[in-house]
Short mmCIF file of C-alpha atoms and ligand atoms in Angstrom, two decimals:
data_model
loop_
_atom_site.label_atom_id
_atom_site.label_comp_id
_atom_site.label_asym_id
_atom_site.label_seq_id
_atom_site.Cartn_x
_atom_site.Cartn_y
_atom_site.Cartn_z
CA MET A 26 -16.68 15.15 4.84
CA THR A 27 -16.86 16.49 8.41
CA ASN A 28 -18.88 14.44 10.36
CA SER A 29 -16.83 11.02 10.11
CA HIS A 30 -17.45 9.22 13.28
CA TYR A 31 -20.69 7.30 14.24
CA ILE A 32 -21.46 7.51 17.73
CA ALA A 33 -24.77 6.63 19.66
CA GLY A 34 -26.45 6.54 16.22
CA ARG A 35 -25.22 10.16 15.51
CA TRP A 36 -22.48 11.42 12.93
CA VAL A 37 -20.22 13.59 14.74
CA GLU A 38 -17.13 15.67 13.92
CA GLY A 39 -14.02 14.73 15.15
CA GLN A 40 -12.08 16.40 18.03
CA GLY A 41 -9.06 14.87 17.84
CA ASN A 42 -5.41 16.19 17.50
CA ASP A 43 -4.64 14.13 14.27
CA CYS A 44 -5.92 15.38 10.63
CA ILE A 45 -6.65 12.40 8.62
CA SER A 46 -5.66 12.69 4.85
CA VAL A 47 -7.49 10.33 2.64
CA ASN A 48 -5.44 9.59 -0.73
CA ASP A 49 -5.59 8.64 -4.14
CA PRO A 50 -2.16 6.26 -4.42
CA ALA A 51 -2.51 6.23 -8.05
CA LEU A 52 -1.99 9.57 -8.15
CA GLY A 53 -0.08 10.21 -4.84
CA GLN A 54 -2.68 12.87 -3.81
CA PRO A 55 -5.20 13.35 -1.15
CA PHE A 56 -9.18 13.50 -2.12
CA ALA A 57 -10.48 14.28 1.21
CA GLU A 58 -9.66 15.07 5.02
CA PHE A 59 -11.02 15.38 8.52
CA MET A 60 -10.18 15.36 12.00
CA ALA A 61 -9.78 12.14 14.19
CA ALA A 62 -11.73 11.20 16.91
CA SER A 63 -10.72 12.45 20.47
CA VAL A 64 -9.86 10.30 23.02
CA ALA A 65 -13.02 11.73 25.03
CA GLN A 66 -15.06 10.96 21.66
CA VAL A 67 -13.80 7.17 22.11
CA ASP A 68 -14.95 7.21 25.74
CA GLN A 69 -18.39 8.26 24.29
CA ALA A 70 -18.72 5.55 22.07
CA VAL A 71 -17.87 2.84 24.45
CA ALA A 72 -20.07 4.71 26.57
CA ALA A 73 -22.75 4.49 24.15
CA ALA A 74 -21.99 0.59 23.42
CA ARG A 75 -22.04 -0.34 26.87
CA SER A 76 -25.54 1.25 27.37
CA ALA A 77 -26.76 -0.28 24.28
CA LEU A 78 -25.76 -3.75 25.44
CA PRO A 79 -28.27 -4.81 27.80
CA ALA A 80 -31.20 -4.19 24.92
CA TRP A 81 -29.07 -5.51 22.12
CA LYS A 82 -28.42 -8.75 23.74
CA SER A 83 -31.70 -9.82 24.55
CA THR A 84 -33.06 -9.50 21.16
CA SER A 85 -33.98 -12.80 19.64
CA ALA A 86 -31.22 -14.35 17.24
CA SER A 87 -33.86 -14.12 14.58
CA GLU A 88 -34.26 -10.32 15.05
CA ARG A 89 -30.20 -10.04 14.77
CA ALA A 90 -30.33 -12.22 11.90
CA ALA A 91 -32.50 -9.69 10.22
CA PHE A 92 -30.23 -6.91 10.82
CA LEU A 93 -27.22 -8.85 9.27
CA ARG A 94 -29.51 -9.82 6.24
CA GLY A 95 -30.03 -6.16 6.17
CA PHE A 96 -26.44 -5.15 6.28
CA ALA A 97 -25.80 -7.65 3.26
CA GLU A 98 -28.56 -6.21 0.99
CA GLN A 99 -27.34 -2.93 1.54
CA LEU A 100 -23.77 -3.21 0.63
CA GLY A 101 -25.44 -4.72 -2.48
CA GLN A 102 -27.47 -1.58 -2.86
CA ARG A 103 -24.15 0.59 -2.61
CA ARG A 104 -22.35 -1.78 -4.99
CA GLU A 105 -20.85 0.90 -7.58
CA ALA A 106 -20.03 3.52 -4.82
CA LEU A 107 -18.23 0.86 -2.85
CA ILE A 108 -16.02 -0.64 -5.61
CA ALA A 109 -15.16 2.89 -7.15
CA LEU A 110 -14.06 3.56 -3.49
CA GLN A 111 -11.98 0.95 -3.15
CA MET A 112 -10.51 1.28 -6.50
CA ARG A 113 -9.48 5.03 -5.40
CA ASN A 114 -8.75 4.74 -1.90
CA ASN A 115 -6.89 1.27 -2.25
CA GLY A 116 -5.70 1.36 -5.76
CA LYS A 117 -7.48 -2.00 -6.34
CA PRO A 118 -8.21 -3.52 -9.72
CA ARG A 119 -11.91 -3.30 -10.25
CA HIS A 120 -12.17 -7.28 -10.28
CA GLU A 121 -10.60 -7.21 -6.82
CA ALA A 122 -12.94 -4.75 -5.26
CA GLU A 123 -15.81 -6.70 -6.85
CA ILE A 124 -14.82 -9.50 -4.83
CA ASP A 125 -13.79 -7.77 -1.68
CA LEU A 126 -17.58 -6.55 -1.68
CA ASP A 127 -19.10 -9.91 -2.59
CA ASP A 128 -16.93 -11.58 0.09
CA ALA A 129 -18.29 -8.69 3.06
CA ILE A 130 -21.92 -9.71 1.69
CA ALA A 131 -21.42 -13.59 1.81
CA THR A 132 -20.05 -12.78 5.71
CA PHE A 133 -23.39 -10.78 6.69
CA GLY A 134 -25.60 -13.65 5.22
CA TYR A 135 -23.85 -16.62 6.65
CA TYR A 136 -23.39 -14.94 10.08
CA ALA A 137 -27.18 -14.25 9.83
CA GLU A 138 -27.72 -17.99 9.34
CA LEU A 139 -25.51 -18.70 12.39
CA ALA A 140 -27.58 -16.41 14.54
CA GLU A 141 -30.64 -18.00 13.55
CA GLN A 142 -28.98 -21.54 14.77
CA LEU A 143 -28.17 -20.04 18.36
CA PRO A 144 -31.59 -20.98 19.92
CA ALA A 145 -30.70 -24.64 19.11
CA LYS A 146 -27.54 -24.60 20.48
CA HIS A 147 -28.87 -23.56 23.87
CA ARG A 148 -29.79 -27.43 24.82
CA ASP A 149 -29.56 -29.77 27.98
CA VAL A 150 -26.17 -31.73 28.46
CA PRO A 151 -26.28 -35.28 28.81
CA LEU A 152 -24.89 -36.20 32.44
CA ALA A 153 -23.50 -39.58 33.31
CA ALA A 154 -24.24 -38.64 37.02
CA PRO A 155 -27.71 -38.87 38.00
CA GLY A 156 -29.64 -36.16 39.82
CA PHE A 157 -28.87 -33.50 37.87
CA THR A 158 -29.51 -31.63 35.09
CA ALA A 159 -27.34 -29.00 32.91
CA ARG A 160 -27.68 -26.74 30.21
CA THR A 161 -25.87 -24.66 27.63
CA ARG A 162 -26.34 -20.97 27.31
CA LEU A 163 -23.90 -19.26 24.67
CA GLU A 164 -23.75 -15.62 25.90
CA PRO A 165 -22.48 -12.57 23.87
CA VAL A 166 -18.88 -11.24 24.93
CA GLY A 167 -20.08 -7.84 25.80
CA VAL A 168 -18.89 -4.56 24.29
CA VAL A 169 -16.08 -5.13 22.07
CA GLY A 170 -13.17 -3.06 20.11
CA LEU A 171 -12.52 -3.80 16.84
CA ILE A 172 -9.34 -2.35 15.09
CA VAL A 173 -8.81 -2.84 11.53
CA PRO A 174 -5.84 -2.59 8.90
CA TRP A 175 -6.11 -0.79 5.15
CA ASN A 176 -5.90 -3.83 2.87
CA PHE A 177 -9.11 -5.30 3.02
CA PRO A 178 -11.09 -2.78 4.75
CA LEU A 179 -14.70 -4.06 3.64
CA VAL A 180 -13.74 -7.64 4.24
CA THR A 181 -11.83 -7.30 7.33
CA SER A 182 -14.18 -5.25 9.40
CA ALA A 183 -17.39 -7.73 7.99
CA TRP A 184 -15.15 -10.56 9.38
CA LYS A 185 -15.23 -8.90 12.94
CA LEU A 186 -18.84 -6.85 12.55
CA ALA A 187 -20.79 -9.68 11.60
CA PRO A 188 -20.04 -12.48 14.03
CA ALA A 189 -19.80 -9.87 16.86
CA LEU A 190 -23.26 -8.43 16.18
CA ALA A 191 -24.92 -12.07 15.71
CA ALA A 192 -23.73 -12.76 18.89
CA GLY A 193 -25.41 -10.22 20.46
CA CYS A 194 -22.07 -7.96 21.14
CA THR A 195 -22.15 -4.41 20.75
CA VAL A 196 -19.14 -2.92 19.09
CA VAL A 197 -16.77 0.11 18.73
CA LEU A 198 -15.01 -0.06 15.12
CA LYS A 199 -11.93 1.79 14.26
CA PRO A 200 -11.13 1.53 10.67
CA SER A 201 -7.54 2.31 9.48
CA GLU A 202 -6.67 5.90 8.87
CA VAL A 203 -5.50 5.06 5.49
CA THR A 204 -8.67 3.91 4.28
CA PRO A 205 -11.45 5.70 6.58
CA LEU A 206 -14.00 6.17 4.26
CA ILE A 207 -14.76 2.45 3.40
CA GLU A 208 -16.13 1.20 6.49
CA GLN A 209 -18.43 4.45 7.03
CA ALA A 210 -20.89 2.51 4.74
CA TYR A 211 -21.57 0.02 7.81
CA GLY A 212 -22.59 3.22 9.95
CA GLN A 213 -24.72 4.41 7.14
CA ILE A 214 -26.39 0.97 6.94
CA ALA A 215 -26.88 0.84 10.70
CA ASP A 216 -28.82 4.02 10.10
CA ALA A 217 -30.91 3.03 6.97
CA LEU A 218 -31.71 -0.27 9.23
CA GLY A 219 -32.86 1.39 12.38
CA LEU A 220 -30.23 -0.60 14.33
CA PRO A 221 -30.71 0.60 17.71
CA ALA A 222 -28.24 3.53 18.66
CA GLY A 223 -24.97 2.66 20.25
CA VAL A 224 -24.74 -1.28 18.61
CA LEU A 225 -22.44 -0.09 16.10
CA ASN A 226 -20.16 2.90 16.63
CA ILE A 227 -17.08 4.15 14.53
CA VAL A 228 -14.22 6.07 15.61
CA ASN A 229 -11.54 7.12 13.21
CA GLY A 230 -8.10 7.97 13.69
CA LYS A 231 -4.70 7.01 14.08
CA ALA A 232 -2.48 5.54 16.73
CA GLU A 233 -3.93 7.74 19.33
CA THR A 234 -7.32 6.87 18.72
CA GLY A 235 -6.13 3.08 18.52
CA ALA A 236 -4.69 3.32 21.47
CA ALA A 237 -7.56 5.02 23.33
CA LEU A 238 -9.53 2.10 22.20
CA SER A 239 -7.59 -0.89 22.91
CA ASN A 240 -6.43 0.55 26.25
CA HIS A 241 -10.15 1.53 27.52
CA ASN A 242 -11.24 -0.39 30.82
CA GLY A 243 -14.55 -0.31 29.32
CA LEU A 244 -14.24 -3.10 26.89
CA ASP A 245 -14.89 -6.97 27.45
CA LYS A 246 -12.88 -7.92 24.44
CA LEU A 247 -10.46 -6.53 21.78
CA SER A 248 -10.37 -7.94 18.30
CA PHE A 249 -7.22 -6.50 16.33
CA THR A 250 -5.89 -6.81 12.85
CA GLY A 251 -2.95 -5.58 12.06
CA SER A 252 1.07 -5.41 12.21
CA ASN A 253 2.94 -7.49 14.71
CA SER A 254 4.37 -4.36 16.16
CA VAL A 255 0.80 -2.76 17.16
CA GLY A 256 -0.49 -6.25 17.76
CA SER A 257 1.87 -6.90 20.76
CA GLN A 258 1.04 -3.53 22.22
CA VAL A 259 -2.69 -4.27 22.10
CA MET A 260 -1.98 -7.18 23.92
CA ARG A 261 0.25 -5.62 26.55
CA SER A 262 -3.13 -3.61 27.04
CA ALA A 263 -5.50 -6.74 27.07
CA SER A 264 -3.00 -8.52 29.55
CA ALA A 265 -2.97 -5.43 32.00
CA GLN A 266 -6.73 -5.94 32.13
CA CYS A 267 -6.63 -9.60 31.88
CA ARG A 268 -9.17 -9.12 28.95
CA PRO A 269 -9.36 -11.46 25.76
CA VAL A 270 -7.92 -10.69 22.74
CA THR A 271 -8.15 -12.18 19.28
CA LEU A 272 -5.14 -11.20 17.28
CA GLU A 273 -5.02 -11.46 13.27
CA LEU A 274 -1.35 -10.65 12.60
CA GLY A 275 1.54 -10.65 9.90
CA GLY A 276 2.84 -13.69 7.59
CA LYS A 277 5.69 -14.79 5.47
CA SER A 278 4.08 -17.43 3.77
CA ALA A 279 5.37 -20.60 1.65
CA ILE A 280 4.24 -21.68 -1.55
CA VAL A 281 5.69 -25.08 -2.50
CA VAL A 282 5.86 -26.39 -5.88
CA PHE A 283 6.79 -29.76 -6.76
CA ASP A 284 8.71 -30.86 -9.86
CA ASP A 285 5.42 -33.00 -11.11
CA CYS A 286 3.23 -29.50 -11.56
CA ASP A 287 2.17 -28.14 -14.66
CA VAL A 288 4.12 -25.43 -14.92
CA ASP A 289 2.25 -22.69 -16.42
CA GLN A 290 -0.86 -23.63 -14.14
CA ALA A 291 1.81 -23.57 -10.90
CA VAL A 292 2.94 -19.79 -12.51
CA GLU A 293 -0.43 -18.68 -12.28
CA TRP A 294 -0.99 -19.69 -8.61
CA ILE A 295 2.62 -18.40 -7.88
CA VAL A 296 1.71 -15.03 -9.60
CA ALA A 297 -1.92 -14.59 -8.09
CA GLY A 298 -0.59 -15.17 -4.54
CA ILE A 299 1.95 -12.11 -4.77
CA SER A 300 0.46 -9.63 -7.16
CA TRP A 301 -3.02 -9.62 -5.70
CA ASN A 302 -3.84 -6.36 -3.77
CA ALA A 303 -0.31 -5.34 -5.16
CA GLY A 304 1.06 -8.13 -2.10
CA GLN A 305 -0.44 -6.27 0.20
CA MET A 306 -1.99 -9.36 1.69
CA CYS A 307 -1.07 -11.02 5.27
CA SER A 308 -1.51 -14.04 3.25
CA ALA A 309 0.87 -13.15 0.63
CA THR A 310 3.08 -16.24 -0.43
CA SER A 311 6.11 -14.44 -0.69
CA ARG A 312 8.45 -17.45 -0.12
CA LEU A 313 8.61 -19.91 -3.33
CA LEU A 314 10.24 -23.26 -2.79
CA VAL A 315 10.60 -24.69 -5.86
CA GLN A 316 11.91 -28.13 -6.45
CA ASN A 317 15.27 -28.55 -8.63
CA GLY A 318 14.04 -30.56 -11.46
CA ILE A 319 11.12 -27.98 -12.21
CA ALA A 320 13.13 -24.53 -11.09
CA ASP A 321 15.33 -23.53 -14.33
CA THR A 322 11.98 -23.99 -16.41
CA LEU A 323 9.51 -22.14 -13.81
CA LEU A 324 11.50 -19.34 -12.87
CA PRO A 325 12.24 -18.01 -16.35
CA ARG A 326 8.16 -18.50 -16.93
CA LEU A 327 7.56 -16.99 -14.00
CA GLN A 328 9.95 -13.98 -14.83
CA ALA A 329 8.00 -12.99 -17.96
CA ALA A 330 4.39 -13.57 -16.03
CA LEU A 331 5.63 -10.92 -13.55
CA GLU A 332 6.90 -8.64 -16.28
CA ASN A 333 3.94 -8.81 -18.40
CA LEU A 334 1.52 -7.90 -15.40
CA ARG A 335 -0.33 -4.55 -16.27
CA VAL A 336 0.65 -2.30 -13.62
CA GLY A 337 -1.56 1.10 -13.49
CA ASN A 338 -4.05 3.27 -12.27
CA PRO A 339 -7.10 1.24 -11.83
CA LEU A 340 -9.63 4.03 -12.47
CA THR A 341 -8.12 5.22 -15.64
CA GLU A 342 -6.51 1.73 -17.11
CA GLU A 343 -7.28 -1.92 -17.65
CA VAL A 344 -4.87 -3.10 -14.79
CA ASP A 345 -3.60 -6.48 -13.34
CA MET A 346 -2.18 -4.70 -10.35
CA GLY A 347 -2.47 -1.40 -8.88
CA PRO A 348 -0.38 0.86 -6.79
CA LEU A 349 0.65 0.46 -3.29
CA THR A 350 -2.17 1.89 -0.99
CA SER A 351 0.12 4.31 0.79
CA GLN A 352 3.08 6.47 0.74
CA ALA A 353 4.55 4.82 3.71
CA GLN A 354 4.00 1.35 2.41
CA TRP A 355 5.92 2.56 -0.97
CA LEU A 356 8.93 3.68 0.92
CA LYS A 357 9.01 0.47 3.23
CA VAL A 358 8.78 -1.81 -0.21
CA ALA A 359 11.69 0.54 -1.61
CA GLY A 360 13.51 -0.07 1.29
CA TYR A 361 13.47 -3.35 0.74
CA PHE A 362 14.83 -3.07 -2.89
CA ALA A 363 17.78 -1.05 -1.37
CA THR A 364 18.22 -3.86 1.21
CA ALA A 365 18.29 -6.68 -1.23
CA ARG A 366 21.04 -4.63 -3.57
CA GLU A 367 22.99 -4.14 -0.41
CA GLU A 368 22.83 -8.08 0.07
CA GLY A 369 23.73 -8.75 -3.52
CA LEU A 370 20.28 -10.78 -4.22
CA GLN A 371 20.09 -11.99 -7.70
CA CYS A 372 16.79 -10.03 -9.22
CA LEU A 373 14.97 -11.79 -12.15
CA ALA A 374 12.17 -9.27 -12.35
CA GLY A 375 11.62 -5.64 -10.94
CA GLY A 376 13.26 -4.58 -8.03
CA LYS A 377 12.31 -0.81 -8.56
CA ALA A 378 9.71 1.78 -8.13
CA LEU A 379 7.92 2.67 -11.43
CA ASP A 380 8.79 6.19 -12.81
CA ARG A 381 5.59 7.59 -12.83
CA ASP A 382 3.60 9.59 -10.28
CA GLY A 383 1.80 7.33 -7.82
CA TRP A 384 2.97 4.97 -5.28
CA PHE A 385 3.59 2.04 -8.19
CA VAL A 386 6.31 -0.32 -7.87
CA SER A 387 7.29 -3.49 -10.12
CA PRO A 388 6.20 -6.74 -9.26
CA THR A 389 9.51 -8.15 -8.36
CA LEU A 390 11.17 -11.87 -8.11
CA TYR A 391 14.62 -12.79 -6.37
CA THR A 392 16.11 -15.74 -7.11
CA ASP A 393 18.30 -18.29 -4.92
CA VAL A 394 17.80 -16.08 -1.71
CA PRO A 395 19.94 -16.85 1.02
CA LYS A 396 17.62 -17.96 4.25
CA HIS A 397 19.64 -15.35 6.42
CA SER A 398 18.30 -12.58 3.88
CA ARG A 399 15.91 -10.05 5.54
CA LEU A 400 14.05 -10.31 2.32
CA TRP A 401 13.37 -14.13 2.98
CA THR A 402 12.35 -13.68 6.68
CA GLU A 403 10.88 -10.24 7.05
CA GLU A 404 7.09 -9.57 6.02
CA ILE A 405 7.81 -6.89 3.24
CA PHE A 406 3.47 -6.29 2.18
CA GLY A 407 4.25 -5.53 -1.40
CA PRO A 408 4.51 -7.60 -4.67
CA VAL A 409 8.08 -8.98 -3.93
CA LEU A 410 8.66 -12.48 -4.16
CA CYS A 411 11.97 -14.44 -3.25
CA ALA A 412 12.69 -18.11 -4.51
CA ARG A 413 14.83 -21.13 -2.88
CA ARG A 414 15.27 -24.42 -4.51
CA PHE A 415 14.64 -27.60 -2.64
CA ALA A 416 15.47 -31.50 -3.25
CA SER A 417 13.26 -33.46 -1.20
CA GLU A 418 9.67 -32.94 0.47
CA GLU A 419 11.57 -33.24 3.75
CA GLN A 420 13.62 -30.43 2.93
CA ALA A 421 10.37 -28.41 1.46
CA ILE A 422 8.50 -28.62 4.56
CA ALA A 423 11.55 -27.80 7.01
CA GLU A 424 12.23 -24.71 4.96
CA ALA A 425 8.55 -23.68 4.74
CA ASN A 426 7.96 -24.15 8.50
CA ASP A 427 11.33 -22.16 9.39
CA SER A 428 9.55 -18.87 10.18
CA ARG A 429 8.33 -16.80 13.39
CA PHE A 430 5.10 -16.69 11.47
CA GLY A 431 2.60 -19.33 10.57
CA LEU A 432 -0.82 -17.92 8.41
CA VAL A 433 -0.97 -19.76 5.28
CA ALA A 434 0.58 -22.02 2.62
CA THR A 435 -0.06 -23.18 -0.67
CA VAL A 436 1.27 -26.86 -2.20
CA CYS A 437 1.40 -27.34 -5.96
CA SER A 438 1.76 -31.05 -6.69
CA ALA A 439 0.01 -33.67 -9.16
CA ASP A 440 0.56 -36.10 -6.47
CA LEU A 441 -2.34 -35.62 -4.28
CA ALA A 442 -1.30 -38.08 -1.45
CA ARG A 443 2.06 -36.03 -1.28
CA ALA A 444 0.34 -32.55 -1.19
CA GLU A 445 -2.21 -33.43 1.27
CA ARG A 446 0.68 -34.94 3.73
CA VAL A 447 2.61 -31.96 3.46
CA ALA A 448 -0.01 -29.55 3.83
CA ASP A 449 -0.78 -31.57 7.23
CA ALA A 450 3.00 -30.87 7.77
CA LEU A 451 2.45 -27.58 7.73
CA GLU A 452 2.55 -25.39 10.76
CA VAL A 453 0.12 -22.72 9.49
CA GLY A 454 -3.52 -21.84 9.64
CA HIS A 455 -4.77 -22.44 6.21
CA VAL A 456 -3.21 -24.40 3.20
CA TRP A 457 -4.42 -24.43 -0.25
CA ILE A 458 -3.62 -27.40 -2.82
CA ASN A 459 -3.35 -26.70 -6.33
CA SER A 460 -5.53 -23.45 -5.87
CA VAL A 461 -5.39 -19.67 -5.86
CA GLN A 462 -6.34 -18.47 -2.22
CA ALA A 463 -9.97 -18.78 -2.09
CA VAL A 464 -11.05 -18.13 1.27
CA PHE A 465 -14.95 -19.74 2.09
CA VAL A 466 -16.79 -17.97 4.79
CA GLU A 467 -17.35 -21.72 6.45
CA THR A 468 -13.82 -22.06 6.62
CA SER A 469 -11.42 -20.50 9.33
CA TRP A 470 -9.04 -17.53 9.07
CA GLY A 471 -5.95 -16.98 11.62
CA GLY A 472 -2.39 -18.22 12.12
CA THR A 473 -0.06 -20.00 14.01
CA LYS A 474 2.87 -18.76 16.06
CA GLY A 475 3.57 -14.78 15.52
CA SER A 476 0.79 -14.87 12.86
CA GLY A 477 -1.57 -14.29 15.89
CA ILE A 478 -3.92 -15.80 18.44
CA GLY A 479 -7.75 -17.12 17.63
CA ARG A 480 -9.69 -17.51 14.56
CA GLU A 481 -12.23 -15.81 12.47
CA LEU A 482 -14.74 -17.14 9.92
CA GLY A 483 -17.05 -20.19 10.25
CA PRO A 484 -18.36 -21.08 13.55
CA TRP A 485 -14.94 -20.19 15.23
CA GLY A 486 -15.53 -16.42 14.37
CA LEU A 487 -18.63 -16.42 16.09
CA SER A 488 -17.20 -18.29 19.12
CA ALA A 489 -14.67 -15.48 19.60
CA TYR A 490 -17.63 -13.21 20.32
CA GLN A 491 -19.53 -15.71 22.92
CA SER A 492 -18.84 -16.96 26.47
CA VAL A 493 -20.32 -20.24 27.27
CA LYS A 494 -21.99 -20.44 30.34
CA HIS A 495 -23.84 -23.53 31.84
CA VAL A 496 -26.69 -23.96 34.44
CA THR A 497 -26.73 -27.25 36.54
CA ARG A 498 -29.44 -27.51 38.50
CA CYS A 499 -29.76 -30.38 41.50
CA LEU A 500 -32.89 -32.47 40.92
CA GLY A 501 -33.18 -33.85 44.71
P1 LIG B 601 -1.05 -1.33 11.80
O1 LIG B 601 -0.78 -2.11 12.62
O2 LIG B 601 0.06 -0.20 11.55
O3 LIG B 601 -2.50 -0.87 11.98
C1 LIG B 601 -3.67 -1.80 12.28
C2 LIG B 601 -4.60 -0.86 12.85
O4 LIG B 601 -3.89 -0.54 14.38
C3 LIG B 601 -4.91 0.67 12.30
O5 LIG B 601 -6.58 0.82 12.38
C4 LIG B 601 -4.13 1.75 13.20
O6 LIG B 601 -4.71 2.87 13.02
C5 LIG B 601 -4.02 1.05 14.70
N1 LIG B 601 -3.24 1.30 15.25
C6 LIG B 601 -2.09 1.93 15.19
N2 LIG B 601 -1.25 2.22 16.28
C7 LIG B 601 -2.35 1.84 17.34
C8 LIG B 601 -1.79 1.52 18.61
N3 LIG B 601 -0.55 2.04 19.36
N4 LIG B 601 -2.96 1.25 19.40
C9 LIG B 601 -4.09 0.52 19.08
N5 LIG B 601 -4.39 0.65 17.43
C10 LIG B 601 -3.12 1.38 16.55
O7 LIG B 601 -0.91 -2.27 10.48
P2 LIG B 601 -1.55 -1.98 9.08
O8 LIG B 601 -0.57 -1.40 8.19
O9 LIG B 601 -2.96 -1.31 9.03
O10 LIG B 601 -1.80 -3.33 8.31
C11 LIG B 601 -0.72 -4.35 7.68
C12 LIG B 601 -0.51 -5.31 8.71
O11 LIG B 601 -2.04 -6.11 8.95
C13 LIG B 601 0.37 -6.67 7.98
O12 LIG B 601 1.67 -6.47 9.00
C14 LIG B 601 -0.61 -7.57 7.82
O13 LIG B 601 0.02 -8.67 7.66
C15 LIG B 601 -1.67 -7.50 8.80
N6 LIG B 601 -2.63 -7.95 8.34
C16 LIG B 601 -3.28 -9.06 8.85
C17 LIG B 601 -4.35 -9.74 8.40
C18 LIG B 601 -4.77 -11.35 9.25
O14 LIG B 601 -5.94 -11.71 9.16
N7 LIG B 601 -3.92 -11.86 9.84
C19 LIG B 601 -5.09 -9.26 7.64
C20 LIG B 601 -4.71 -7.98 7.30
C21 LIG B 601 -3.68 -7.41 7.35
#
């Protein structure tokens, strides 16, 4: 476990100041530890990516596509190990760990296809003016830094790595210190495939390592997924260097349930939106807006559904929901339970940590939560759902949009024309209608307002790593 950083095609020991402890959240105990990368090692990783860039960006799109397909295939070959590691380190139930792996595989496969389509995009531009020709080139942005959080480690990294490599960029990836072992698979795969040294570098560490990367003047772009507080520091570094940045930040998303819904179906979607990954999702639909006519029927059924969720250790029990992934997150969520008590909120389910080892909390429901409550306005990042009632479609839209965030939303209604109308009016990056949060690689991911800048996935995810150039020639 000592050689945990992948720099210039070699595995090296960390020389940083921080010791990284890798925990099993279901037991609340560490199972591995190693030293973070030092600032000098971040420098080495950026230098390796820089020297690998000219050759990598000159590879053909089909060569890069072959590497990306190799990543997809090799992820599949490591299936059992990667599922087990996500269960142990993230506390994910098995079916969630499987879906994450499949999502990462699909992402590499999709960007392999997009890479293959790149040559056809280098085409002439029809000009109205006579006497000139113009052609488009989509060039890689260059050396990119990728900083990611811990909640979906395989997936979030795949959403950045696959399009960056497809575009012809070289990368330095910094995984979260909470789940640093999972993305090591990407370095091992790079080794197995013979990816040229320096094209992919992985440095592990905490804030010191992350800041060394985001402040580095050898990067051409930084793509960050994480909290708003760190995101704003990353943006400050980018602005100091006038460098592009993509930010995928937090959320406080709404799920809007109209009177005409099938109640049991709506309960299923609401529960999935707050309990998946123990609510540790930027896209958690943690604000429930329920219409007056259905609220008194729906809320007791929702309470029962949340209370019936099987919460436990995914490695030893059949569970619907595992623990929170870190002690820090557990303490944060417990702090919100205390705030709810101070604010006198009405608690219909949960509202407490579980009385057992590990970082478990109960799935929680507060009702009739005032709009000014911290639990209604702040991202909690746990299985804590707050509900309010509404009378009209206009009120539902206004309340859903009344947030500093704008990541996603869900609309539940049997009236599809109304559902589509509401979806169009919501100020977010992705809306689901009568659905769980199905994320397809062809669609986009990212938010409005405080939820970030830019989009991942789909062709937009590739554009984020491309620079558009035109060559115009005078024929005269
Ligand atoms: P975080 O901001 O604490 O950490 C994210 C990453 O930044 C980690 O790798 C961390 O080590 C690194 N980091 C910490 N300090 C740094 C610094 N000063 N400079 C540079 N890097 C630094 O976030 P987290 O707790 O890991 O993740 C939870 C947050 O991520 C939530 O707010 C969640 O909403 C957000 N998130 C957003 C999306 C999205 O797509 N919008 C997806 C997943 C998570």
